[in-house]
Short mmCIF file of C-alpha atoms in Angstrom, two decimals:
data_model
loop_
_atom_site.label_atom_id
_atom_site.label_comp_id
_atom_site.label_asym_id
_atom_site.label_seq_id
_atom_site.Cartn_x
_atom_site.Cartn_y
_atom_site.Cartn_z
CA MET A 285 15.93 -13.07 -12.72
CA GLN A 286 14.73 -12.39 -9.21
CA GLN A 287 11.50 -10.40 -9.20
CA PRO A 288 10.24 -8.59 -6.11
CA GLN A 289 7.60 -10.74 -4.45
CA ALA A 290 4.28 -9.39 -3.21
CA ASP A 291 5.41 -5.79 -3.45
CA GLU A 292 2.13 -4.41 -2.25
CA LEU A 293 1.14 -0.89 -1.26
CA THR A 294 -0.55 -0.82 2.14
CA LEU A 295 -2.77 2.14 2.97
CA TYR A 296 -4.70 2.18 6.23
CA GLY A 297 -4.32 -1.57 6.49
CA GLU A 298 -5.59 -2.29 2.99
CA ARG A 299 -3.24 -3.82 0.46
CA PHE A 300 -3.03 -2.93 -3.20
CA ASN A 301 -1.06 -4.41 -6.06
CA SER A 302 -1.07 -1.17 -8.04
CA ARG A 303 0.83 1.94 -6.98
CA PHE A 304 -1.08 4.14 -9.40
CA LEU A 305 -4.07 6.17 -8.20
CA LEU A 306 -6.04 7.82 -10.98
CA GLY A 307 -8.34 10.82 -11.08
CA THR A 308 -11.65 10.68 -12.93
CA ALA A 309 -12.08 14.32 -14.03
CA LEU A 310 -11.35 16.22 -17.23
CA TYR A 311 -11.81 13.38 -19.74
CA ASN A 312 -13.48 14.28 -23.00
CA SER A 313 -16.01 11.50 -22.48
CA PRO A 314 -17.03 9.00 -19.79
CA GLU A 315 -15.93 6.24 -22.16
CA LEU A 316 -12.38 7.63 -22.31
CA MET A 317 -12.34 7.75 -18.52
CA ARG A 318 -13.49 4.14 -18.31
CA ALA A 319 -10.88 2.98 -20.82
CA SER A 320 -8.15 4.91 -18.98
CA ILE A 321 -9.04 3.35 -15.63
CA GLU A 322 -8.78 -0.03 -17.30
CA THR A 323 -5.41 0.52 -18.98
CA SER A 324 -3.96 2.23 -15.90
CA ARG A 325 -4.46 -1.02 -13.94
CA CYS A 326 -5.19 1.23 -10.95
CA GLU A 327 -7.11 0.00 -7.93
CA ILE A 328 -7.97 3.37 -6.42
CA VAL A 329 -9.75 6.25 -8.16
CA THR A 330 -10.47 9.73 -6.90
CA LEU A 331 -13.79 11.47 -7.40
CA GLY A 332 -15.74 14.40 -6.03
CA LEU A 333 -19.10 15.85 -5.11
CA ARG A 334 -20.68 18.85 -6.73
CA ARG A 335 -24.03 20.58 -6.68
CA GLN A 336 -26.56 18.79 -8.80
CA ASN A 337 -29.58 20.52 -10.17
CA PRO A 338 -32.76 18.48 -10.52
CA GLY A 339 -32.96 16.53 -13.76
CA ASN A 340 -29.29 16.95 -14.54
CA ARG A 341 -27.85 13.50 -15.22
CA ASP A 342 -24.49 14.64 -16.60
CA GLY A 343 -22.51 12.77 -13.97
CA ALA A 344 -24.58 9.60 -14.09
CA ALA A 345 -22.47 7.78 -16.71
CA ILE A 346 -19.21 8.68 -14.97
CA TRP A 347 -20.55 7.47 -11.64
CA GLN A 348 -21.81 4.23 -13.18
CA TYR A 349 -18.46 3.53 -14.85
CA ILE A 350 -16.58 4.27 -11.64
CA GLN A 351 -18.77 1.84 -9.74
CA ASP A 352 -18.34 -0.79 -12.45
CA SER A 353 -14.55 -0.45 -12.28
CA GLY A 354 -14.50 -2.11 -8.87
CA CYS A 355 -11.83 0.33 -7.74
CA ARG A 356 -11.66 1.60 -4.16
CA LEU A 357 -13.18 5.06 -4.05
CA LEU A 358 -11.17 7.97 -2.73
CA PRO A 359 -13.49 10.99 -2.61
CA ASN A 360 -11.84 14.38 -2.38
CA THR A 361 -12.62 17.71 -0.76
CA ALA A 362 -11.42 19.64 -3.80
CA GLY A 363 -12.21 23.33 -3.82
CA CYS A 364 -12.77 23.63 -0.09
CA LYS A 365 -11.08 26.62 1.50
CA SER A 366 -11.94 26.25 5.17
CA VAL A 367 -11.95 23.57 7.84
CA LYS A 368 -15.73 23.82 8.12
CA GLU A 369 -16.25 23.28 4.39
CA VAL A 370 -13.90 20.32 4.43
CA VAL A 371 -15.57 18.63 7.38
CA THR A 372 -19.04 19.04 5.90
CA LEU A 373 -18.02 17.78 2.46
CA ALA A 374 -16.16 14.84 3.99
CA GLU A 375 -19.27 13.85 5.92
CA MET A 376 -21.37 14.11 2.76
CA SER A 377 -18.81 11.97 0.93
CA ARG A 378 -18.76 9.32 3.63
CA GLU A 379 -22.50 8.91 3.35
CA MET A 380 -22.57 9.11 -0.44
CA PHE A 381 -19.73 6.69 -1.12
CA ASP A 382 -20.00 4.59 2.02
CA THR A 383 -16.31 4.97 2.80
CA PRO A 384 -14.33 6.68 5.57
CA TRP A 385 -11.49 7.34 3.13
CA ILE A 386 -11.05 10.98 2.19
CA LYS A 387 -8.49 12.79 0.08
CA LEU A 388 -8.15 15.91 2.16
CA GLU A 389 -7.69 19.12 0.20
CA VAL A 390 -7.84 22.59 1.70
CA ILE A 391 -6.89 25.18 -0.85
CA GLY A 392 -4.97 28.14 0.51
CA ASP A 393 -4.31 30.06 -2.68
CA ASP A 394 -6.45 30.40 -5.79
CA TYR A 395 -3.48 31.05 -8.06
CA ASN A 396 -1.41 27.93 -7.51
CA LEU A 397 -3.96 25.86 -5.56
CA GLN A 398 -1.40 25.44 -2.80
CA PRO A 399 -2.75 23.62 0.24
CA ASP A 400 -3.33 25.71 3.36
CA PRO A 401 -0.97 23.95 5.79
CA PHE A 402 -2.58 25.29 8.96
CA ALA A 403 -6.13 24.40 7.97
CA LEU A 404 -4.89 21.07 6.66
CA VAL A 405 -3.56 19.96 10.05
CA GLU A 406 -6.65 21.22 11.88
CA ALA A 407 -9.02 19.52 9.46
CA ALA A 408 -7.05 16.26 9.50
CA GLU A 409 -7.19 16.13 13.28
CA ILE A 410 -10.96 16.68 13.35
CA LEU A 411 -11.64 14.16 10.60
CA ILE A 412 -9.45 11.46 12.14
CA LYS A 413 -11.19 11.93 15.49
CA ASN A 414 -14.47 11.49 13.60
CA GLY A 415 -13.36 8.16 12.18
CA PHE A 416 -12.08 9.17 8.76
CA LYS A 417 -9.05 7.65 7.03
CA VAL A 418 -7.37 10.82 5.87
CA LEU A 419 -5.05 11.01 2.86
CA PRO A 420 -3.93 14.63 2.86
CA TYR A 421 -2.86 16.44 -0.28
CA CYS A 422 -0.01 18.53 1.11
CA THR A 423 3.08 20.41 0.12
CA ASP A 424 6.58 18.95 0.41
CA ASP A 425 7.29 20.80 3.67
CA LEU A 426 8.83 18.43 6.21
CA ILE A 427 7.35 20.11 9.27
CA LEU A 428 3.86 20.15 7.82
CA CYS A 429 4.20 16.47 7.01
CA GLN A 430 5.37 15.70 10.54
CA ARG A 431 2.42 17.61 12.00
CA LEU A 432 0.03 15.62 9.80
CA LEU A 433 1.57 12.42 11.11
CA ASP A 434 1.28 13.76 14.67
CA VAL A 435 -2.50 14.11 14.32
CA GLY A 436 -2.85 10.57 12.99
CA CYS A 437 -2.49 10.54 9.21
CA GLU A 438 -1.11 7.19 8.05
CA VAL A 439 -0.45 8.31 4.47
CA LEU A 440 0.88 11.58 3.07
CA MET A 441 0.41 12.89 -0.43
CA PRO A 442 2.89 15.71 -1.16
CA TRP A 443 2.64 17.57 -4.42
CA GLY A 444 5.21 17.26 -7.18
CA SER A 445 4.16 20.68 -8.44
CA PRO A 446 0.90 22.64 -8.49
CA ILE A 447 -2.22 20.82 -9.68
CA GLY A 448 -2.60 20.60 -13.43
CA THR A 449 0.75 22.17 -14.31
CA GLY A 450 2.52 19.05 -15.54
CA GLN A 451 5.83 20.46 -14.31
CA GLY A 452 6.96 17.32 -12.56
CA LEU A 453 9.08 17.28 -9.40
CA LEU A 454 9.84 20.93 -8.73
CA ASN A 455 11.63 20.59 -5.41
CA ARG A 456 13.74 17.46 -5.40
CA TYR A 457 15.62 18.50 -2.29
CA ASN A 458 12.44 18.71 -0.24
CA LEU A 459 11.07 15.51 -1.68
CA ARG A 460 14.28 13.59 -1.00
CA THR A 461 14.32 14.99 2.53
CA LEU A 462 10.77 13.81 3.08
CA ARG A 463 11.62 10.32 1.91
CA GLU A 464 14.76 10.16 4.02
CA ARG A 465 13.08 11.47 7.18
CA ILE A 466 9.72 9.74 6.86
CA LYS A 467 10.73 6.20 6.14
CA HIS A 468 7.84 4.07 7.33
CA VAL A 469 4.78 5.96 6.16
CA PRO A 470 3.50 5.65 2.59
CA LEU A 471 4.28 8.79 0.59
CA ILE A 472 2.33 9.27 -2.61
CA ILE A 473 3.23 12.00 -5.06
CA ASP A 474 -0.04 13.77 -5.80
CA ALA A 475 -0.40 16.40 -8.49
CA GLY A 476 1.79 18.21 -10.93
CA LEU A 477 3.17 15.33 -12.93
CA GLY A 478 2.97 15.61 -16.71
CA ALA A 479 5.06 12.77 -18.08
CA PRO A 480 5.63 9.11 -17.23
CA SER A 481 9.36 9.80 -16.87
CA GLN A 482 8.54 12.12 -13.95
CA ALA A 483 6.52 9.38 -12.29
CA ALA A 484 9.37 6.92 -12.79
CA GLU A 485 11.79 9.39 -11.22
CA ALA A 486 9.57 9.81 -8.16
CA MET A 487 9.32 6.06 -7.76
CA GLU A 488 13.09 5.69 -8.17
CA MET A 489 13.45 8.16 -5.29
CA GLY A 490 11.50 5.76 -3.13
CA PHE A 491 8.02 7.24 -3.17
CA ASP A 492 5.33 4.63 -2.69
CA GLY A 493 2.82 5.65 -5.31
CA ILE A 494 1.58 8.23 -7.78
CA LEU A 495 -1.75 10.01 -7.93
CA LEU A 496 -2.55 12.03 -11.03
CA ASN A 497 -5.36 13.04 -13.31
CA SER A 498 -4.60 15.81 -15.80
CA ALA A 499 -1.57 14.12 -17.38
CA VAL A 500 -3.77 11.23 -18.47
CA ALA A 501 -7.06 13.02 -19.10
CA LYS A 502 -5.42 15.79 -21.12
CA ALA A 503 -3.28 13.48 -23.26
CA GLN A 504 -4.23 13.09 -26.90
CA ASN A 505 -4.81 9.41 -26.18
CA PRO A 506 -5.71 9.07 -22.49
CA PRO A 507 -5.95 5.26 -22.33
CA LEU A 508 -2.52 4.91 -23.92
CA MET A 509 -1.06 7.52 -21.58
CA ALA A 510 -2.60 5.73 -18.60
CA SER A 511 -0.83 2.58 -19.72
CA ALA A 512 2.44 4.49 -20.15
CA PHE A 513 2.21 5.86 -16.61
CA ALA A 514 1.40 2.41 -15.24
CA ASP A 515 4.51 0.98 -16.90
CA ALA A 516 6.68 3.88 -15.74
CA ILE A 517 5.50 3.50 -12.15
CA VAL A 518 6.32 -0.20 -12.17
CA ALA A 519 9.71 0.50 -13.80
CA GLY A 520 10.55 3.19 -11.26
CA ARG A 521 9.49 1.00 -8.36
CA ASN A 522 11.55 -1.93 -9.58
CA ALA A 523 14.54 0.38 -10.07
CA TYR A 524 14.20 1.60 -6.49
CA LEU A 525 14.01 -1.95 -5.17
CA ALA A 526 16.94 -2.98 -7.34
CA GLY A 527 19.04 -0.12 -5.97
CA LEU A 528 20.45 2.56 -8.24
CA MET A 529 24.20 2.75 -8.72
CA GLN A 530 26.08 5.62 -7.10
CA LYS A 531 26.73 8.58 -9.37
CA ARG A 532 30.38 9.35 -10.12
CA GLN A 533 32.16 12.49 -11.27
CA THR A 534 34.62 10.69 -13.51
CA ALA A 535 34.23 8.14 -16.25
CA SER A 536 34.85 4.50 -15.50
CA PRO A 537 35.20 2.00 -18.35
CA SER A 538 32.70 -0.81 -18.36
CA THR A 539 34.73 -3.06 -20.66
CA PRO A 540 37.79 -4.56 -18.91
CA THR A 541 41.03 -2.64 -19.47
CA VAL A 542 43.13 -5.72 -18.87
CA GLY A 543 43.97 -7.31 -22.21
CA GLN A 544 43.33 -4.18 -24.20
CA PRO A 545 44.69 -4.92 -27.74
CA PHE A 546 47.10 -2.58 -29.56
CA TRP A 547 48.39 -1.23 -26.26
CA HIS A 548 52.16 -1.23 -25.91
CA GLN A 549 54.26 0.15 -23.07
CA MET B 278 -44.43 30.18 1.80
CA THR B 279 -40.86 29.49 2.77
CA ARG B 280 -38.14 31.19 0.77
CA LEU B 281 -34.78 29.53 0.66
CA SER B 282 -31.81 28.88 -1.54
CA LEU B 283 -31.30 25.59 -3.39
CA ASN B 284 -27.77 25.27 -4.75
CA ASN B 285 -27.51 29.03 -4.67
CA GLU B 286 -30.76 29.57 -6.59
CA PRO B 287 -33.81 31.13 -4.89
CA VAL B 288 -36.78 28.78 -4.49
CA GLN B 289 -40.10 28.83 -2.66
CA ILE B 290 -41.88 25.93 -1.02
CA ASP B 291 -44.88 25.50 1.19
CA ALA B 292 -44.35 26.36 4.82
CA ASN B 293 -43.33 23.52 7.11
CA THR B 294 -42.14 21.32 4.23
CA LEU B 295 -39.87 18.47 5.27
CA LEU B 296 -36.59 17.94 3.47
CA SER B 297 -37.64 14.49 2.26
CA ASP B 298 -40.75 15.96 0.61
CA ALA B 299 -38.84 18.93 -0.77
CA LEU B 300 -36.30 16.69 -2.50
CA VAL B 301 -39.13 14.85 -4.25
CA ALA B 302 -40.85 18.11 -5.16
CA TRP B 303 -37.62 19.50 -6.56
CA GLY B 304 -37.24 16.46 -8.82
CA TYR B 305 -34.42 14.58 -7.14
CA GLY B 306 -36.66 11.55 -6.66
CA ASN B 307 -34.43 8.54 -6.14
CA ASP B 308 -31.23 10.29 -7.22
CA LYS B 309 -28.16 9.49 -5.18
CA VAL B 310 -27.54 12.79 -3.43
CA ALA B 311 -26.12 14.15 -0.21
CA VAL B 312 -27.44 17.26 1.50
CA ALA B 313 -26.13 20.08 3.63
CA ILE B 314 -28.19 22.90 5.11
CA ASN B 315 -26.47 26.14 6.06
CA GLY B 316 -23.14 24.41 5.66
CA GLU B 317 -23.99 21.54 8.02
CA PHE B 318 -24.26 17.95 6.82
CA VAL B 319 -27.72 16.43 7.07
CA PRO B 320 -27.66 12.61 7.28
CA ARG B 321 -30.10 10.81 5.00
CA ALA B 322 -31.93 9.28 7.95
CA GLN B 323 -32.77 12.77 9.13
CA TYR B 324 -34.53 13.91 5.91
CA PRO B 325 -38.05 12.93 7.07
CA GLN B 326 -37.69 15.00 10.23
CA GLN B 327 -35.72 17.92 8.82
CA GLN B 328 -37.97 20.94 8.49
CA LEU B 329 -36.92 23.65 6.07
CA ARG B 330 -36.97 27.24 7.25
CA ASP B 331 -36.96 30.68 5.71
CA GLY B 332 -33.49 31.63 4.58
CA ASP B 333 -32.06 28.12 4.65
CA GLN B 334 -29.21 27.52 2.25
CA VAL B 335 -29.62 24.01 0.92
CA ASP B 336 -26.83 22.25 -0.96
CA VAL B 337 -27.65 19.06 -2.83
CA VAL B 338 -24.66 17.28 -4.30
CA SER B 339 -23.99 14.17 -6.36
CA PRO B 340 -20.89 12.32 -7.61
CA VAL B 341 -18.68 13.85 -10.27
CA GLY B 342 -15.30 12.98 -11.68
CA GLY B 343 -12.53 14.37 -9.48
CA GLY B 344 -8.78 14.49 -9.20
#
């Protein structure tokens, strides 16, 4: 059987064997997070920055485990609602984590956590001019995605559905359009997936990777779910590379009709 | 005394305190933190020269799990 060779994901010139990016929030314990990172076989993890009061060491174990994982760090700007907040938090992240990579989030609506498309483009342009490698969490709007490319983003991360909903791919038309129109830029489905089958479907559609958090962290057995997603992402990717058959309206027998026994004219 | 806000909590420190000294006094010691004052990032190298002023809003952050 011919297996795809060196099917790597390249993001800002860096190559990765895994197409699974995992979030590090919401786990019931740091140990579950560590085990999930391991079974996910991911090479990139997202993380954040929050106010720390003196003497509070709650995040210390999580941070230690993340460092020990050896994964590339992708800090986020989660919760920011303005360009100014985003730029400041990105600068704090760059110093803290010693990386120019930033998962750009600008929230435009508290109810569905939908990205603010206008602030997103403005913030991406500023950050890229300041030397950041921006991975924007965006909607599946084609024009927004084109504008983000115009200002220099080399990766786009459209949502499948709103963060934490687990509803999967809500707008397949838009997502297919994105993939068809933006062929040579990595597209990573970020947010909204709840089941490995949804991740496999996205990969079958030709998306380059999957970023998620809640679906693993909120599973009854997060490490096992992380493994299930990892397998689904590989399966979906291989299916895409193999080329899916064309759908048909009518049935077509798979067993030869020639030589059918008991048939008499 | 200088009155300012630390992570949205009111605090008082001696007048003309430098950020580097304030972080030690507040108990951050050698913690891995990043700082913004009045919404503007303050690079670590600037802590020993950064004077705190009345009304400053100081944010001190550290790593957390994130999605």
